[in-house]
Structures are given as C-alpha cells and as structure tokens.
PDB file of C-alpha atoms in Angstrom:
ATOM      1  CA  MET A   8      -0.287  -0.081  -0.388  1.00 94.00           C
ATOM      2  CA  HIS A   9       1.892   3.036  -0.698  1.00 97.00           C
ATOM      3  CA  ILE A  10       0.455   6.783  -0.122  1.00 98.00           C
ATOM      4  CA  ALA A  11       2.385   9.154  -1.766  1.00 98.00           C
ATOM      5  CA  ILE A  12       2.461  13.034  -0.207  1.00 97.00           C
ATOM      6  CA  LEU A  13       3.265  15.678  -3.106  1.00 97.00           C
ATOM      7  CA  THR A  14       5.280  17.959  -2.153  1.00 97.00           C
ATOM      8  CA  PHE A  15       6.429  21.200  -3.773  1.00 96.00           C
ATOM      9  CA  GLU A  16       8.849  24.071  -3.905  1.00 95.00           C
ATOM     10  CA  GLY A  17       8.111  26.422  -0.849  1.00 95.00           C
ATOM     11  CA  TYR A  18       5.582  23.335   0.472  1.00 95.00           C
ATOM     12  CA  ASN A  19       4.936  24.223   3.987  1.00 94.00           C
ATOM     13  CA  GLU A  20       6.163  21.472   6.756  1.00 94.00           C
ATOM     14  CA  LEU A  21       2.923  21.229   9.175  1.00 93.00           C
ATOM     15  CA  ASP A  22       1.174  19.975   5.555  1.00 90.00           C
ATOM     16  CA  SER A  23       3.278  17.231   4.508  1.00 93.00           C
ATOM     17  CA  LEU A  24       5.477  16.442   7.700  1.00 94.00           C
ATOM     18  CA  ILE A  25       2.788  15.896  10.261  1.00 93.00           C
ATOM     19  CA  ALA A  26       0.978  14.071   7.359  1.00 94.00           C
ATOM     20  CA  LEU A  27       3.717  11.739   6.626  1.00 95.00           C
ATOM     21  CA  GLY A  28       4.040  11.218  10.594  1.00 95.00           C
ATOM     22  CA  VAL A  29       0.829  10.351  11.496  1.00 96.00           C
ATOM     23  CA  LEU A  30       0.574   7.690   8.199  1.00 97.00           C
ATOM     24  CA  ASN A  31       3.586   6.396   9.672  1.00 96.00           C
ATOM     25  CA  ARG A  32       2.302   5.005  12.332  1.00 95.00           C
ATOM     26  CA  ILE A  33       1.048   1.897  10.416  1.00 95.00           C
ATOM     27  CA  LYS A  34       3.409  -0.541  10.662  1.00 92.00           C
ATOM     28  CA  THR A  35       2.197  -3.418   8.626  1.00 91.00           C
ATOM     29  CA  ASP A  36       3.564  -5.202   6.118  1.00 92.00           C
ATOM     30  CA  GLY A  37       3.662  -3.093   2.260  1.00 93.00           C
ATOM     31  CA  TRP A  38       2.010  -0.005   4.329  1.00 96.00           C
ATOM     32  CA  ARG A  39       4.632   2.665   2.920  1.00 97.00           C
ATOM     33  CA  VAL A  40       4.331   6.523   2.711  1.00 97.00           C
ATOM     34  CA  THR A  41       6.950   8.414   0.821  1.00 97.00           C
ATOM     35  CA  ILE A  42       7.274  12.641   0.119  1.00 97.00           C
ATOM     36  CA  ALA A  43       6.637  12.544  -3.927  1.00 97.00           C
ATOM     37  CA  THR A  44       8.471  15.680  -5.577  1.00 97.00           C
ATOM     38  CA  PRO A  45       9.318  17.010  -8.857  1.00 96.00           C
ATOM     39  CA  SER A  46      12.610  17.505  -8.265  1.00 96.00           C
ATOM     40  CA  PRO A  47      15.346  15.466  -6.332  1.00 97.00           C
ATOM     41  CA  LYS A  48      15.065  18.202  -3.755  1.00 97.00           C
ATOM     42  CA  VAL A  49      12.532  20.236  -2.294  1.00 97.00           C
ATOM     43  CA  THR A  50      12.665  23.695   0.261  1.00 97.00           C
ATOM     44  CA  SER A  51       9.840  24.844   2.260  1.00 96.00           C
ATOM     45  CA  MET A  52       8.950  27.829   3.428  1.00 96.00           C
ATOM     46  CA  ASN A  53      10.904  28.121   6.181  1.00 96.00           C
ATOM     47  CA  GLY A  54      14.082  26.494   4.616  1.00 96.00           C
ATOM     48  CA  VAL A  55      13.554  22.805   5.487  1.00 96.00           C
ATOM     49  CA  VAL A  56      15.922  21.433   2.355  1.00 97.00           C
ATOM     50  CA  ILE A  57      13.833  17.262   1.856  1.00 96.00           C
ATOM     51  CA  GLU A  58      14.645  15.164  -0.157  1.00 96.00           C
ATOM     52  CA  GLN A  59      12.531  12.954  -2.998  1.00 96.00           C
ATOM     53  CA  MET A  60      11.462   9.824  -2.104  1.00 97.00           C
ATOM     54  CA  SER A  61       9.038   9.107  -5.103  1.00 97.00           C
ATOM     55  CA  THR A  62       8.426  10.971  -8.210  1.00 97.00           C
ATOM     56  CA  LEU A  63       5.406  12.846  -9.206  1.00 97.00           C
ATOM     57  CA  GLU A  64       4.758  10.012 -11.961  1.00 97.00           C
ATOM     58  CA  GLU A  65       5.436   7.117  -8.998  1.00 97.00           C
ATOM     59  CA  ALA A  66       2.414   9.271  -7.106  1.00 97.00           C
ATOM     60  CA  CYS A  67      -0.361   8.759  -9.819  1.00 97.00           C
ATOM     61  CA  THR A  68       0.017   4.984  -9.406  1.00 97.00           C
ATOM     62  CA  ALA A  69      -0.379   5.292  -5.432  1.00 97.00           C
ATOM     63  CA  ASP A  70      -2.965   3.474  -4.246  1.00 97.00           C
ATOM     64  CA  ALA A  71      -3.655   7.149  -2.038  1.00 98.00           C
ATOM     65  CA  VAL A  72      -2.183  10.446  -2.544  1.00 98.00           C
ATOM     66  CA  ILE A  73      -1.865  13.681  -0.653  1.00 97.00           C
ATOM     67  CA  ILE A  74      -1.359  16.933  -2.857  1.00 97.00           C
ATOM     68  CA  GLY A  75       0.243  19.680  -0.043  1.00 94.00           C
ATOM     69  CA  SER A  76       0.459  22.992  -0.099  1.00 94.00           C
ATOM     70  CA  GLY A  77       2.728  25.818   0.463  1.00 94.00           C
ATOM     71  CA  ILE A  78       3.524  29.417  -0.880  1.00 95.00           C
ATOM     72  CA  ALA A  79       4.325  28.368  -4.493  1.00 93.00           C
ATOM     73  CA  THR A  80       1.197  26.098  -5.514  1.00 93.00           C
ATOM     74  CA  ARG A  81      -0.223  28.993  -8.000  1.00 93.00           C
ATOM     75  CA  GLU A  82       3.511  28.694  -9.526  1.00 95.00           C
ATOM     76  CA  VAL A  83       2.415  24.872  -9.412  1.00 95.00           C
ATOM     77  CA  VAL A  84      -0.601  25.141 -11.180  1.00 94.00           C
ATOM     78  CA  GLU A  85       0.702  26.926 -14.475  1.00 95.00           C
ATOM     79  CA  ASP A  86       3.578  24.512 -14.808  1.00 96.00           C
ATOM     80  CA  PRO A  87       2.650  22.143 -17.699  1.00 96.00           C
ATOM     81  CA  ALA A  88       5.447  20.047 -16.806  1.00 96.00           C
ATOM     82  CA  ILE A  89       4.055  19.379 -12.960  1.00 96.00           C
ATOM     83  CA  MET A  90       0.724  19.524 -14.535  1.00 96.00           C
ATOM     84  CA  SER A  91       0.613  16.850 -17.861  1.00 96.00           C
ATOM     85  CA  VAL A  92       1.802  14.347 -14.893  1.00 97.00           C
ATOM     86  CA  LEU A  93      -0.760  15.134 -12.516  1.00 97.00           C
ATOM     87  CA  ARG A  94      -3.341  14.283 -14.608  1.00 96.00           C
ATOM     88  CA  GLY A  95      -2.281  10.998 -14.269  1.00 96.00           C
ATOM     89  CA  LEU A  96      -4.496  11.203 -10.938  1.00 97.00           C
ATOM     90  CA  ASP A  97      -7.640   9.009 -10.813  1.00 96.00           C
ATOM     91  CA  PRO A  98      -9.956   8.954  -8.027  1.00 96.00           C
ATOM     92  CA  SER A  99     -11.690   6.375  -9.640  1.00 95.00           C
ATOM     93  CA  ARG A 100      -8.983   3.802  -8.587  1.00 96.00           C
ATOM     94  CA  GLN A 101      -7.000   6.159  -5.601  1.00 97.00           C
ATOM     95  CA  LEU A 102      -7.560   8.629  -2.858  1.00 97.00           C
ATOM     96  CA  ILE A 103      -7.087  11.808  -3.466  1.00 98.00           C
ATOM     97  CA  ALA A 104      -6.867  13.964  -0.586  1.00 97.00           C
ATOM     98  CA  ALA A 105      -6.022  17.777  -0.485  1.00 97.00           C
ATOM     99  CA  GLN A 106      -4.419  20.330   1.932  1.00 95.00           C
ATOM    100  CA  CYS A 107      -4.977  23.675   2.117  1.00 94.00           C
ATOM    101  CA  SER A 108      -3.685  25.184  -1.374  1.00 94.00           C
ATOM    102  CA  GLY A 109      -3.510  21.913  -2.700  1.00 95.00           C
ATOM    103  CA  ALA A 110      -7.085  22.311  -3.552  1.00 95.00           C
ATOM    104  CA  LEU A 111      -6.204  24.422  -5.817  1.00 95.00           C
ATOM    105  CA  VAL A 112      -4.450  22.042  -7.839  1.00 96.00           C
ATOM    106  CA  LEU A 113      -7.550  19.583  -7.788  1.00 96.00           C
ATOM    107  CA  ALA A 114      -9.624  22.315  -9.006  1.00 95.00           C
ATOM    108  CA  ARG A 115      -7.836  22.973 -12.079  1.00 94.00           C
ATOM    109  CA  LEU A 116      -7.278  19.376 -12.871  1.00 95.00           C
ATOM    110  CA  GLY A 117     -10.658  19.236 -12.830  1.00 95.00           C
ATOM    111  CA  LEU A 118     -11.357  16.888 -10.254  1.00 96.00           C
ATOM    112  CA  LEU A 119     -13.672  18.789  -7.997  1.00 94.00           C
ATOM    113  CA  ASN A 120     -16.338  19.264 -10.480  1.00 88.00           C
ATOM    114  CA  ASP A 121     -19.437  19.531  -8.018  1.00 88.00           C
ATOM    115  CA  ILE A 122     -17.909  18.871  -4.859  1.00 94.00           C
ATOM    116  CA  PRO A 123     -17.644  21.500  -2.605  1.00 96.00           C
ATOM    117  CA  ALA A 124     -13.444  22.540  -0.705  1.00 96.00           C
ATOM    118  CA  CYS A 125     -11.901  22.857   2.282  1.00 96.00           C
ATOM    119  CA  THR A 126      -8.694  25.265   1.895  1.00 94.00           C
ATOM    120  CA  ASP A 127      -7.123  27.389   4.273  1.00 93.00           C
ATOM    121  CA  LEU A 128      -7.806  31.739   4.416  1.00 93.00           C
ATOM    122  CA  THR A 129      -5.803  32.533   1.423  1.00 93.00           C
ATOM    123  CA  THR A 130      -6.192  29.943  -1.025  1.00 93.00           C
ATOM    124  CA  ARG A 131     -10.285  30.528  -0.494  1.00 94.00           C
ATOM    125  CA  PRO A 132     -10.468  33.624  -3.125  1.00 95.00           C
ATOM    126  CA  TRP A 133      -8.474  31.855  -5.768  1.00 94.00           C
ATOM    127  CA  VAL A 134     -10.159  28.158  -5.687  1.00 94.00           C
ATOM    128  CA  VAL A 135     -13.683  29.870  -5.523  1.00 95.00           C
ATOM    129  CA  ALA A 136     -12.267  31.711  -8.921  1.00 93.00           C
ATOM    130  CA  THR A 137     -11.985  28.119 -10.226  1.00 92.00           C
ATOM    131  CA  GLY A 138     -15.811  28.055  -9.771  1.00 93.00           C
ATOM    132  CA  ILE A 139     -15.550  25.897  -6.533  1.00 94.00           C
ATOM    133  CA  GLU A 140     -17.388  26.313  -3.330  1.00 95.00           C
ATOM    134  CA  VAL A 141     -15.405  26.709  -0.333  1.00 96.00           C
ATOM    135  CA  LEU A 142     -16.844  25.232   3.214  1.00 96.00           C
ATOM    136  CA  ASN A 143     -16.244  26.868   6.554  1.00 96.00           C
ATOM    137  CA  GLN A 144     -15.250  23.940   7.960  1.00 95.00           C
ATOM    138  CA  PRO A 145     -11.768  21.937   8.590  1.00 96.00           C
ATOM    139  CA  PHE A 146     -12.589  18.843   6.628  1.00 97.00           C
ATOM    140  CA  TYR A 147     -14.801  17.572   3.744  1.00 97.00           C
ATOM    141  CA  ALA A 148     -14.645  14.047   1.665  1.00 96.00           C
ATOM    142  CA  LYS A 149     -17.165  12.593  -0.891  1.00 96.00           C
ATOM    143  CA  GLY A 150     -16.380   9.353  -2.675  1.00 94.00           C
ATOM    144  CA  ASN A 151     -12.344   9.252  -2.818  1.00 96.00           C
ATOM    145  CA  ILE A 152     -11.690  12.613  -2.993  1.00 97.00           C
ATOM    146  CA  ALA A 153     -10.989  14.451   0.563  1.00 97.00           C
ATOM    147  CA  THR A 154      -9.995  18.441   1.055  1.00 97.00           C
ATOM    148  CA  ALA A 155      -8.740  20.029   4.590  1.00 96.00           C
ATOM    149  CA  GLY A 156      -8.115  23.585   5.613  1.00 95.00           C
ATOM    150  CA  GLY A 157      -5.789  24.977   8.058  1.00 92.00           C
ATOM    151  CA  CYS A 158      -2.557  23.543   8.612  1.00 90.00           C
ATOM    152  CA  LEU A 159      -3.270  21.535  11.602  1.00 91.00           C
ATOM    153  CA  ALA A 160      -6.408  19.401   9.531  1.00 93.00           C
ATOM    154  CA  SER A 161      -3.407  17.472   8.315  1.00 93.00           C
ATOM    155  CA  GLN A 162      -4.213  15.384  10.714  1.00 93.00           C
ATOM    156  CA  TYR A 163      -7.570  14.637   9.511  1.00 96.00           C
ATOM    157  CA  LEU A 164      -6.544  13.325   5.981  1.00 96.00           C
ATOM    158  CA  ALA A 165      -4.206  10.896   7.728  1.00 96.00           C
ATOM    159  CA  ALA A 166      -7.241   9.379   9.491  1.00 96.00           C
ATOM    160  CA  TRP A 167      -9.302   9.679   6.919  1.00 97.00           C
ATOM    161  CA  ILE A 168      -6.417   7.859   4.203  1.00 97.00           C
ATOM    162  CA  ILE A 169      -5.972   5.353   7.541  1.00 97.00           C
ATOM    163  CA  ALA A 170      -9.458   5.077   8.095  1.00 95.00           C
ATOM    164  CA  ARG A 171     -10.300   3.550   4.508  1.00 96.00           C
ATOM    165  CA  LEU A 172      -7.347   1.886   3.710  1.00 96.00           C
ATOM    166  CA  GLU A 173      -6.985  -0.037   6.686  1.00 95.00           C
ATOM    167  CA  GLY A 174     -10.003   0.626   9.215  1.00 92.00           C
ATOM    168  CA  ARG A 175     -11.345   3.007  12.069  1.00 92.00           C
ATOM    169  CA  GLU A 176      -9.099   1.229  14.595  1.00 94.00           C
ATOM    170  CA  ALA A 177      -5.830   1.691  12.937  1.00 95.00           C
ATOM    171  CA  ALA A 178      -6.940   5.165  12.743  1.00 95.00           C
ATOM    172  CA  GLU A 179      -7.897   5.586  16.089  1.00 94.00           C
ATOM    173  CA  GLY A 180      -4.423   4.168  16.974  1.00 95.00           C
ATOM    174  CA  ALA A 181      -1.806   6.643  15.149  1.00 95.00           C
ATOM    175  CA  LEU A 182      -4.360   9.628  16.171  1.00 95.00           C
ATOM    176  CA  HIS A 183      -4.078   8.278  19.729  1.00 95.00           C
ATOM    177  CA  TYR A 184      -0.154   8.173  19.381  1.00 95.00           C
ATOM    178  CA  VAL A 185       0.390  11.856  18.306  1.00 93.00           C
ATOM    179  CA  ALA A 186      -2.705  13.654  20.254  1.00 94.00           C
ATOM    180  CA  PRO A 187      -1.211  15.424  23.751  1.00 94.00           C
ATOM    181  CA  VAL A 188      -1.108  13.984  26.591  1.00 96.00           C
ATOM    182  CA  GLY A 189      -3.708  13.992  29.240  1.00 96.00           C
ATOM    183  CA  GLU A 190      -6.374  15.297  26.410  1.00 95.00           C
ATOM    184  CA  LYS A 191      -6.232  11.945  23.974  1.00 95.00           C
ATOM    185  CA  ASP A 192      -9.469  11.117  24.054  1.00 94.00           C
ATOM    186  CA  GLU A 193     -10.867  14.856  23.466  1.00 95.00           C
ATOM    187  CA  TYR A 194      -8.327  15.244  20.234  1.00 93.00           C
ATOM    188  CA  ILE A 195      -9.738  12.241  18.608  1.00 95.00           C
ATOM    189  CA  GLU A 196     -13.540  12.272  19.614  1.00 95.00           C
ATOM    190  CA  ARG A 197     -13.041  15.684  17.491  1.00 95.00           C
ATOM    191  CA  ALA A 198     -11.138  14.369  14.980  1.00 94.00           C
ATOM    192  CA  TRP A 199     -13.828  11.241  14.368  1.00 95.00           C
ATOM    193  CA  ARG A 200     -16.670  14.001  14.654  1.00 94.00           C
ATOM    194  CA  ASN A 201     -15.290  16.029  11.785  1.00 95.00           C
ATOM    195  CA  ILE A 202     -14.189  12.304   9.565  1.00 95.00           C
ATOM    196  CA  THR A 203     -16.916  10.182  10.343  1.00 93.00           C
ATOM    197  CA  PRO A 204     -19.906  11.995   8.116  1.00 94.00           C
ATOM    198  CA  TYR A 205     -17.749  11.000   5.293  1.00 94.00           C
ATOM    199  CA  LEU A 206     -16.781   7.868   5.553  1.00 92.00           C
ATOM    200  CA  PRO A 207     -18.158   4.683   3.637  1.00 86.00           C
ATOM    201  CA  ALA A 208     -21.315   3.553   5.601  1.00 75.00           C
ATOM    202  CA  PRO A 209     -20.262  -0.050   7.014  1.00 67.00           C
ATOM    203  CA  ALA A 210     -21.298  -2.859   5.915  1.00 53.00           C
ATOM    204  CA  PRO A 211     -24.482  -4.717   7.098  1.00 54.00           C
ATOM    205  CA  ALA A 212     -24.207  -7.485   9.150  1.00 51.00           C
ATOM    206  CA  LEU A 213     -25.004 -11.031   7.684  1.00 55.00           C
ATOM    207  CA  ALA A 214     -28.436 -12.043   9.337  1.00 49.00           C
TER     208      ALA A 214
END
C-alpha cells in the first residue's frame, strides 16, 4: 500500500510532515509512505530541505495521494510539466486528498466538479475563482476525494486515509499516539466528529 504526499518547492512543513508522521504510525507489511516531489530536493517556505522519496509519476500509481500546500501553489498549477503528470491522478482507483492550497491543484485538474472543498483562508479566493464552493469547515470528503483547510487539519486527511485503507481502529491508534497527553480522548473525539460523516457506511451484518 503506497501513500504519496505531493510536496513542491515552497512547501508547508506542517502539511506534508504531520501527515507523514501520522501515516507512518501504521506498521503493517507493505505500508509505504513517501514524499513525492518534482525534483530531487525541495525547500520549504521556512528553508527546510528534503529529498525526493518518490516521483510524481509514481504518485499517480499510488493507492492514496495527499497534495500538500505551500507558498508556490499558484506557480505549480501554471507549470505544464507538473500538471501534465498530475493528470494521471484518478479518483476511480485512488484516494486523493488535498491540504489547503492543494485544493487549487484539484480544482485546476477538474477533480472538484460538483464537489465543494475546504482550504485555508489565503487560498480561498483562488479556489472560489475557479468556480468551486469553499466550505467553512476543516474537512470534507465525497467518495474518494477529500480536502482539508488549515495546517493542523492535516491530521484529518491522514486519519481519513488510514480509516479507508486499514480501518477505523488503525486510524484511532495513529491519532492516539500523536495526540497531546491528557487530551487524547478529546482529540480523537473531535477528529471522528469531523471525519465520520464522510466515511463509507459499514456493510450490514449478515443474518
């Protein structure tokens, strides 16, 4: 199971790396989480340099993808080389999630048609300008596409992906590990309050 976190030049560390940390709480065989970049190295908005773990082409074949955000997302969506590769993303066979300005990438790829989105306050007008409704909430999902708004909402994207791929118990365990001591129950309860309405209904028990 491969989960790729798309991370571009000028990336926001909180978006890419919190998701990376939460997702890597899953230790089952074959579970692989990578930072997917368009170049061998990318530098964050605060100067943190990280190396490529997978390519954008590999991300297009992953089981799940998170499109991270950053200060250069508007440049990313105007880059024909990057966008031509990302047109290989396919919600019919992948979970696709976007964090903050990552929603702009989804919008420009045409993947948010008739789907409202969550994003950060800075990106909101850019997404609205594409004709997409922006919700005033931290998380929303429809089918295999999810969006989150606000850096610390990245935990919701990670938990949604884990819940979809490994089940709710695994997602709860990952959130419990990273939650502040003394606030773990409250933290998990808030996460499920935001995520549960957008998870597939459990299959009915056999008679």
